[in-house]
């Protein structure tokens, strides 16, 4: 049970096997506990977990024992995580065959399976409504978890009418929309940056008697951050603080407060507002909240947007002095600030430093460096090296990379250079110094690569 609670299913299964080896006959509770462990296991693929949970269920039946509801619900949850609604429903149907009465958890588990498959299964919404009706007909009242699962199914299936009807049904059952309801509806809009529609939904849920959580306000701030609407993001943070004082929002944990401030910092970074980003970074420190790599990276993003080299270097140094290890995104923001600010040599030096730390640059970073280098017409060798480095990193150069190469080398030379790249080996540059001479021969008219000394 200890291993099951912590999601260590392999260990839980091992102890079940030891019971058998010790000639201690496991009971139905033992099998149910192991099945629950597989439903919490995150370190393996959902397919493997589903197969293991089904094996556990069959072993219980083979031992002529009756699995309890815990066991069946756990197997349904595993199938839901594996996005297999039909398998989850089949497992639910076996409950009645064992003369067991499904409980709220059993119904909620199969509703969760409907939500997990809603984006790929056209019948998931119909199935969710059917199971919600079956739950009510069985004298079990759907709870908040039931309705939220059905609402999530409607959102992922892009069924706005069904979503509104489910919220109204929930309120009609004297269940007020909670924080999960708010975030379920707003998070998809946050990804699109649709602040207007997100605000309308927030106010509508509030008017239906909803009780938003801190996460709901964070979703609204994230929506603003998507489009760099810093002022609106700060207004939502201020509203969250006021609503918390008025009792509209329940207690805000330290982690939730950190998430709120990071979301505003992100908005400042996207907007290129360095002063405001620095203000919110300082505010986090004053509240004894660790900004971590994301906090400093958002300030670096603001510097990149504003092409401010000095503050970018200063922020990066402060980050390391705070013993926070820069990640790929941090380096990407710093290098972008340097490149867009005209310090291409320094940007390439940071790229070398990044590789020395075994951090793999991504395609977006290469494209930014290519564009900045191509803008400086005296750097054809740098553009050629970056283009080749992309290929050696097994990153396929996009249209923007090819445009930069043509701009730096000329149309005919760029065409010939790309043709020569087809024969070079892939996956080598991760072990090469950033400014080492590439192994392929340069074409006519392209100067030598920047050497280590330079």
PDB file of C-alpha atoms in Angstrom, residues 187-397:
ATOM      1  CA  UNK A 187      -7.111  27.183 -20.451  1.00  0.00           C
ATOM      2  CA  UNK A 188      -7.864  26.420 -24.137  1.00  0.00           C
ATOM      3  CA  UNK A 189      -8.502  30.140 -24.691  1.00  0.00           C
ATOM      4  CA  UNK A 190      -5.241  30.971 -22.911  1.00  0.00           C
ATOM      5  CA  UNK A 191      -3.346  28.968 -25.537  1.00  0.00           C
ATOM      6  CA  UNK A 192      -5.017  31.034 -28.250  1.00  0.00           C
ATOM      7  CA  UNK A 193      -4.615  34.332 -26.405  1.00  0.00           C
ATOM      8  CA  UNK A 194      -8.356  35.078 -26.727  1.00  0.00           C
ATOM      9  CA  UNK A 195      -8.641  37.501 -23.800  1.00  0.00           C
ATOM     10  CA  UNK A 196     -12.083  38.779 -24.776  1.00  0.00           C
ATOM     11  CA  UNK A 197     -13.792  35.384 -24.861  1.00  0.00           C
ATOM     12  CA  UNK A 198     -11.909  34.231 -21.755  1.00  0.00           C
ATOM     13  CA  UNK A 199     -13.126  37.298 -19.842  1.00  0.00           C
ATOM     14  CA  UNK A 200     -16.714  36.654 -20.964  1.00  0.00           C
ATOM     15  CA  UNK A 201     -16.545  33.043 -19.761  1.00  0.00           C
ATOM     16  CA  UNK A 202     -14.999  34.082 -16.449  1.00  0.00           C
ATOM     17  CA  UNK A 203     -17.783  36.617 -15.776  1.00  0.00           C
ATOM     18  CA  UNK A 204     -20.462  34.140 -16.915  1.00  0.00           C
ATOM     19  CA  UNK A 205     -19.218  31.471 -14.488  1.00  0.00           C
ATOM     20  CA  UNK A 206     -18.997  34.076 -11.740  1.00  0.00           C
ATOM     21  CA  UNK A 207     -22.598  35.062 -12.446  1.00  0.00           C
ATOM     22  CA  UNK A 208     -23.594  31.394 -12.153  1.00  0.00           C
ATOM     23  CA  UNK A 209     -22.325  31.411  -8.583  1.00  0.00           C
ATOM     24  CA  UNK A 210     -18.857  30.110  -9.436  1.00  0.00           C
ATOM     25  CA  UNK A 211     -15.974  30.184  -6.957  1.00  0.00           C
ATOM     26  CA  UNK A 212     -12.760  30.758  -8.909  1.00  0.00           C
ATOM     27  CA  UNK A 213      -9.439  29.496  -7.603  1.00  0.00           C
ATOM     28  CA  UNK A 214      -6.045  31.179  -7.876  1.00  0.00           C
ATOM     29  CA  UNK A 215      -5.387  28.898 -10.850  1.00  0.00           C
ATOM     30  CA  UNK A 216      -8.393  30.467 -12.631  1.00  0.00           C
ATOM     31  CA  UNK A 217      -6.865  33.942 -12.293  1.00  0.00           C
ATOM     32  CA  UNK A 218      -3.526  32.561 -13.429  1.00  0.00           C
ATOM     33  CA  UNK A 219      -5.237  31.204 -16.544  1.00  0.00           C
ATOM     34  CA  UNK A 220      -6.602  34.683 -17.253  1.00  0.00           C
ATOM     35  CA  UNK A 221      -3.146  36.215 -16.805  1.00  0.00           C
ATOM     36  CA  UNK A 222      -1.640  33.543 -19.072  1.00  0.00           C
ATOM     37  CA  UNK A 223      -4.235  34.485 -21.701  1.00  0.00           C
ATOM     38  CA  UNK A 224      -3.037  38.089 -21.531  1.00  0.00           C
ATOM     39  CA  UNK A 225       0.609  37.000 -21.594  1.00  0.00           C
ATOM     40  CA  UNK A 226       0.060  35.115 -24.855  1.00  0.00           C
ATOM     41  CA  UNK A 227      -0.439  38.447 -26.638  1.00  0.00           C
ATOM     42  CA  UNK A 228       1.889  40.504 -24.430  1.00  0.00           C
ATOM     43  CA  UNK A 229      -1.023  42.434 -22.879  1.00  0.00           C
ATOM     44  CA  UNK A 230       0.882  43.411 -19.758  1.00  0.00           C
ATOM     45  CA  UNK A 231      -1.483  46.054 -18.404  1.00  0.00           C
ATOM     46  CA  UNK A 232      -4.447  43.685 -18.605  1.00  0.00           C
ATOM     47  CA  UNK A 233      -2.394  40.929 -16.944  1.00  0.00           C
ATOM     48  CA  UNK A 234      -1.506  43.257 -14.055  1.00  0.00           C
ATOM     49  CA  UNK A 235      -5.168  44.232 -13.713  1.00  0.00           C
ATOM     50  CA  UNK A 236      -6.138  40.558 -13.343  1.00  0.00           C
ATOM     51  CA  UNK A 237      -3.489  40.073 -10.660  1.00  0.00           C
ATOM     52  CA  UNK A 238      -4.812  43.114  -8.801  1.00  0.00           C
ATOM     53  CA  UNK A 239      -8.354  41.766  -9.103  1.00  0.00           C
ATOM     54  CA  UNK A 240      -7.218  38.403  -7.710  1.00  0.00           C
ATOM     55  CA  UNK A 241      -5.739  40.140  -4.671  1.00  0.00           C
ATOM     56  CA  UNK A 242      -8.947  42.133  -4.111  1.00  0.00           C
ATOM     57  CA  UNK A 243     -11.182  39.079  -4.538  1.00  0.00           C
ATOM     58  CA  UNK A 244      -8.987  37.157  -2.103  1.00  0.00           C
ATOM     59  CA  UNK A 245      -9.428  39.933   0.476  1.00  0.00           C
ATOM     60  CA  UNK A 246     -13.185  39.888  -0.160  1.00  0.00           C
ATOM     61  CA  UNK A 247     -13.388  36.110   0.298  1.00  0.00           C
ATOM     62  CA  UNK A 248     -14.336  35.371  -3.319  1.00  0.00           C
ATOM     63  CA  UNK A 249     -11.112  33.381  -3.724  1.00  0.00           C
ATOM     64  CA  UNK A 250     -10.241  30.775  -1.138  1.00  0.00           C
ATOM     65  CA  UNK A 251      -6.770  30.561   0.437  1.00  0.00           C
ATOM     66  CA  UNK A 252      -3.886  31.060  -1.997  1.00  0.00           C
ATOM     67  CA  UNK A 253      -0.953  28.734  -1.409  1.00  0.00           C
ATOM     68  CA  UNK A 254       2.676  29.753  -1.836  1.00  0.00           C
ATOM     69  CA  UNK A 255       2.906  27.716  -5.043  1.00  0.00           C
ATOM     70  CA  UNK A 256      -0.222  29.405  -6.426  1.00  0.00           C
ATOM     71  CA  UNK A 257       1.107  32.866  -5.563  1.00  0.00           C
ATOM     72  CA  UNK A 258       4.381  32.021  -7.315  1.00  0.00           C
ATOM     73  CA  UNK A 259       2.431  30.883 -10.387  1.00  0.00           C
ATOM     74  CA  UNK A 260       0.480  34.157 -10.468  1.00  0.00           C
ATOM     75  CA  UNK A 261       3.601  36.333 -10.330  1.00  0.00           C
ATOM     76  CA  UNK A 262       5.427  34.219 -12.899  1.00  0.00           C
ATOM     77  CA  UNK A 263       2.466  34.602 -15.250  1.00  0.00           C
ATOM     78  CA  UNK A 264       2.642  38.406 -14.939  1.00  0.00           C
ATOM     79  CA  UNK A 265       6.420  38.224 -15.441  1.00  0.00           C
ATOM     80  CA  UNK A 266       5.796  36.235 -18.602  1.00  0.00           C
ATOM     81  CA  UNK A 267       3.428  38.926 -19.865  1.00  0.00           C
ATOM     82  CA  UNK A 268       6.081  41.575 -19.187  1.00  0.00           C
ATOM     83  CA  UNK A 269       8.645  39.527 -21.090  1.00  0.00           C
ATOM     84  CA  UNK A 270       6.351  39.032 -24.083  1.00  0.00           C
ATOM     85  CA  UNK A 271       5.586  42.771 -24.090  1.00  0.00           C
ATOM     86  CA  UNK A 272       9.278  43.684 -24.021  1.00  0.00           C
ATOM     87  CA  UNK A 273       8.762  45.772 -20.871  1.00  0.00           C
ATOM     88  CA  UNK A 274      12.116  45.382 -19.133  1.00  0.00           C
ATOM     89  CA  UNK A 275      11.383  47.726 -16.214  1.00  0.00           C
ATOM     90  CA  UNK A 276       8.119  45.973 -15.366  1.00  0.00           C
ATOM     91  CA  UNK A 277       9.734  42.541 -15.707  1.00  0.00           C
ATOM     92  CA  UNK A 278      12.471  43.607 -13.294  1.00  0.00           C
ATOM     93  CA  UNK A 279       9.805  44.990 -10.952  1.00  0.00           C
ATOM     94  CA  UNK A 280       7.936  41.682 -10.782  1.00  0.00           C
ATOM     95  CA  UNK A 281      11.165  39.713 -10.412  1.00  0.00           C
ATOM     96  CA  UNK A 282      12.029  41.926  -7.433  1.00  0.00           C
ATOM     97  CA  UNK A 283       8.496  41.502  -6.064  1.00  0.00           C
ATOM     98  CA  UNK A 284       8.931  37.719  -6.072  1.00  0.00           C
ATOM     99  CA  UNK A 285      12.158  38.005  -4.118  1.00  0.00           C
ATOM    100  CA  UNK A 286      10.529  40.371  -1.609  1.00  0.00           C
ATOM    101  CA  UNK A 287       7.766  37.806  -1.043  1.00  0.00           C
ATOM    102  CA  UNK A 288      10.445  35.109  -0.578  1.00  0.00           C
ATOM    103  CA  UNK A 289       9.221  33.300  -3.691  1.00  0.00           C
ATOM    104  CA  UNK A 290      11.885  31.591  -5.784  1.00  0.00           C
ATOM    105  CA  UNK A 291      11.674  32.879  -9.388  1.00  0.00           C
ATOM    106  CA  UNK A 292      13.877  30.038 -10.643  1.00  0.00           C
ATOM    107  CA  UNK A 293      15.077  29.833 -14.215  1.00  0.00           C
ATOM    108  CA  UNK A 294      11.640  30.833 -15.655  1.00  0.00           C
ATOM    109  CA  UNK A 295      11.576  34.146 -13.746  1.00  0.00           C
ATOM    110  CA  UNK A 296      14.981  35.277 -14.993  1.00  0.00           C
ATOM    111  CA  UNK A 297      14.228  33.949 -18.476  1.00  0.00           C
ATOM    112  CA  UNK A 298      11.152  36.181 -18.757  1.00  0.00           C
ATOM    113  CA  UNK A 299      13.343  39.222 -17.996  1.00  0.00           C
ATOM    114  CA  UNK A 300      15.791  38.016 -20.648  1.00  0.00           C
ATOM    115  CA  UNK A 301      12.857  37.670 -23.059  1.00  0.00           C
ATOM    116  CA  UNK A 302      11.965  41.320 -22.420  1.00  0.00           C
ATOM    117  CA  UNK A 303      15.586  42.247 -23.176  1.00  0.00           C
ATOM    118  CA  UNK A 304      15.435  40.258 -26.406  1.00  0.00           C
ATOM    119  CA  UNK A 305      12.267  42.046 -27.456  1.00  0.00           C
ATOM    120  CA  UNK A 306      13.902  45.420 -26.709  1.00  0.00           C
ATOM    121  CA  UNK A 307      17.383  44.446 -28.038  1.00  0.00           C
ATOM    122  CA  UNK A 308      18.937  45.483 -24.715  1.00  0.00           C
ATOM    123  CA  UNK A 309      22.343  43.784 -24.480  1.00  0.00           C
ATOM    124  CA  UNK A 310      23.528  45.365 -21.241  1.00  0.00           C
ATOM    125  CA  UNK A 311      20.566  44.380 -19.072  1.00  0.00           C
ATOM    126  CA  UNK A 312      20.458  40.937 -20.691  1.00  0.00           C
ATOM    127  CA  UNK A 313      24.052  40.210 -19.655  1.00  0.00           C
ATOM    128  CA  UNK A 314      23.428  41.703 -16.216  1.00  0.00           C
ATOM    129  CA  UNK A 315      20.312  39.550 -15.670  1.00  0.00           C
ATOM    130  CA  UNK A 316      22.109  36.422 -16.848  1.00  0.00           C
ATOM    131  CA  UNK A 317      24.990  37.104 -14.420  1.00  0.00           C
ATOM    132  CA  UNK A 318      22.528  37.685 -11.547  1.00  0.00           C
ATOM    133  CA  UNK A 319      20.879  34.382 -12.392  1.00  0.00           C
ATOM    134  CA  UNK A 320      24.133  32.477 -12.067  1.00  0.00           C
ATOM    135  CA  UNK A 321      25.105  34.369  -8.912  1.00  0.00           C
ATOM    136  CA  UNK A 322      21.813  33.173  -7.419  1.00  0.00           C
ATOM    137  CA  UNK A 323      23.047  29.601  -8.144  1.00  0.00           C
ATOM    138  CA  UNK A 324      20.296  29.031 -10.711  1.00  0.00           C
ATOM    139  CA  UNK A 325      21.483  26.946 -13.635  1.00  0.00           C
ATOM    140  CA  UNK A 326      20.483  28.435 -17.010  1.00  0.00           C
ATOM    141  CA  UNK A 327      18.569  26.044 -19.258  1.00  0.00           C
ATOM    142  CA  UNK A 328      18.125  25.932 -23.025  1.00  0.00           C
ATOM    143  CA  UNK A 329      15.332  28.517 -22.907  1.00  0.00           C
ATOM    144  CA  UNK A 330      17.409  30.913 -20.770  1.00  0.00           C
ATOM    145  CA  UNK A 331      20.351  30.700 -23.155  1.00  0.00           C
ATOM    146  CA  UNK A 332      17.998  31.086 -26.097  1.00  0.00           C
ATOM    147  CA  UNK A 333      16.582  34.334 -24.704  1.00  0.00           C
ATOM    148  CA  UNK A 334      20.065  35.687 -23.897  1.00  0.00           C
ATOM    149  CA  UNK A 335      21.498  34.774 -27.312  1.00  0.00           C
ATOM    150  CA  UNK A 336      18.455  36.309 -29.028  1.00  0.00           C
ATOM    151  CA  UNK A 337      18.969  39.556 -27.100  1.00  0.00           C
ATOM    152  CA  UNK A 338      22.630  39.653 -28.091  1.00  0.00           C
ATOM    153  CA  UNK A 339      22.028  38.750 -31.727  1.00  0.00           C
ATOM    154  CA  UNK A 340      19.137  41.154 -32.236  1.00  0.00           C
ATOM    155  CA  UNK A 341      21.120  43.844 -30.428  1.00  0.00           C
ATOM    156  CA  UNK A 342      23.936  43.516 -32.958  1.00  0.00           C
ATOM    157  CA  UNK A 343      26.426  41.636 -30.747  1.00  0.00           C
ATOM    158  CA  UNK A 344      26.618  38.603 -33.012  1.00  0.00           C
ATOM    159  CA  UNK A 345      30.157  37.620 -31.921  1.00  0.00           C
ATOM    160  CA  UNK A 346      29.082  37.626 -28.292  1.00  0.00           C
ATOM    161  CA  UNK A 347      25.960  35.635 -29.189  1.00  0.00           C
ATOM    162  CA  UNK A 348      28.103  33.002 -30.905  1.00  0.00           C
ATOM    163  CA  UNK A 349      30.351  32.910 -27.848  1.00  0.00           C
ATOM    164  CA  UNK A 350      27.324  32.157 -25.675  1.00  0.00           C
ATOM    165  CA  UNK A 351      26.335  29.429 -28.139  1.00  0.00           C
ATOM    166  CA  UNK A 352      29.781  27.877 -27.603  1.00  0.00           C
ATOM    167  CA  UNK A 353      29.299  28.144 -23.821  1.00  0.00           C
ATOM    168  CA  UNK A 354      25.903  26.527 -24.162  1.00  0.00           C
ATOM    169  CA  UNK A 355      27.389  23.558 -26.016  1.00  0.00           C
ATOM    170  CA  UNK A 356      30.139  23.194 -23.421  1.00  0.00           C
ATOM    171  CA  UNK A 357      27.384  22.750 -20.834  1.00  0.00           C
ATOM    172  CA  UNK A 358      25.874  19.984 -22.965  1.00  0.00           C
ATOM    173  CA  UNK A 359      22.751  22.024 -23.742  1.00  0.00           C
ATOM    174  CA  UNK A 360      21.319  21.313 -27.179  1.00  0.00           C
ATOM    175  CA  UNK A 361      20.282  24.446 -29.135  1.00  0.00           C
ATOM    176  CA  UNK A 362      16.947  24.174 -30.931  1.00  0.00           C
ATOM    177  CA  UNK A 363      15.866  25.203 -34.406  1.00  0.00           C
ATOM    178  CA  UNK A 364      14.348  28.499 -33.323  1.00  0.00           C
ATOM    179  CA  UNK A 365      17.632  29.636 -31.806  1.00  0.00           C
ATOM    180  CA  UNK A 366      19.543  28.779 -34.985  1.00  0.00           C
ATOM    181  CA  UNK A 367      17.003  30.663 -37.090  1.00  0.00           C
ATOM    182  CA  UNK A 368      17.377  33.775 -34.941  1.00  0.00           C
ATOM    183  CA  UNK A 369      21.157  33.655 -35.169  1.00  0.00           C
ATOM    184  CA  UNK A 370      21.001  33.095 -38.914  1.00  0.00           C
ATOM    185  CA  UNK A 371      18.711  36.090 -39.404  1.00  0.00           C
ATOM    186  CA  UNK A 372      20.924  38.350 -37.273  1.00  0.00           C
ATOM    187  CA  UNK A 373      24.117  37.185 -39.003  1.00  0.00           C
ATOM    188  CA  UNK A 374      22.602  37.558 -42.469  1.00  0.00           C
ATOM    189  CA  UNK A 375      21.587  41.136 -41.640  1.00  0.00           C
ATOM    190  CA  UNK A 376      25.316  41.895 -41.229  1.00  0.00           C
ATOM    191  CA  UNK A 377      26.549  41.568 -44.820  1.00  0.00           C
ATOM    192  CA  UNK A 378      30.149  41.034 -43.664  1.00  0.00           C
ATOM    193  CA  UNK A 379      29.317  37.634 -42.110  1.00  0.00           C
ATOM    194  CA  UNK A 380      28.750  35.088 -44.908  1.00  0.00           C
ATOM    195  CA  UNK A 381      31.092  32.632 -43.157  1.00  0.00           C
ATOM    196  CA  UNK A 382      29.056  32.805 -39.962  1.00  0.00           C
ATOM    197  CA  UNK A 383      25.792  32.175 -41.815  1.00  0.00           C
ATOM    198  CA  UNK A 384      27.356  29.214 -43.636  1.00  0.00           C
ATOM    199  CA  UNK A 385      28.658  27.721 -40.392  1.00  0.00           C
ATOM    200  CA  UNK A 386      25.318  28.122 -38.592  1.00  0.00           C
ATOM    201  CA  UNK A 387      23.479  26.514 -41.500  1.00  0.00           C
ATOM    202  CA  UNK A 388      25.847  23.549 -41.449  1.00  0.00           C
ATOM    203  CA  UNK A 389      25.662  23.341 -37.647  1.00  0.00           C
ATOM    204  CA  UNK A 390      21.874  22.980 -37.891  1.00  0.00           C
ATOM    205  CA  UNK A 391      22.262  20.004 -40.212  1.00  0.00           C
ATOM    206  CA  UNK A 392      24.926  18.409 -38.007  1.00  0.00           C
ATOM    207  CA  UNK A 393      22.516  18.783 -35.075  1.00  0.00           C
ATOM    208  CA  UNK A 394      19.916  16.918 -37.210  1.00  0.00           C
ATOM    209  CA  UNK A 395      17.764  20.052 -37.284  1.00  0.00           C
ATOM    210  CA  UNK A 396      16.106  20.565 -40.651  1.00  0.00           C
ATOM    211  CA  UNK A 397      16.663  24.160 -41.855  1.00  0.00           C
TER     212      UNK A 397
END
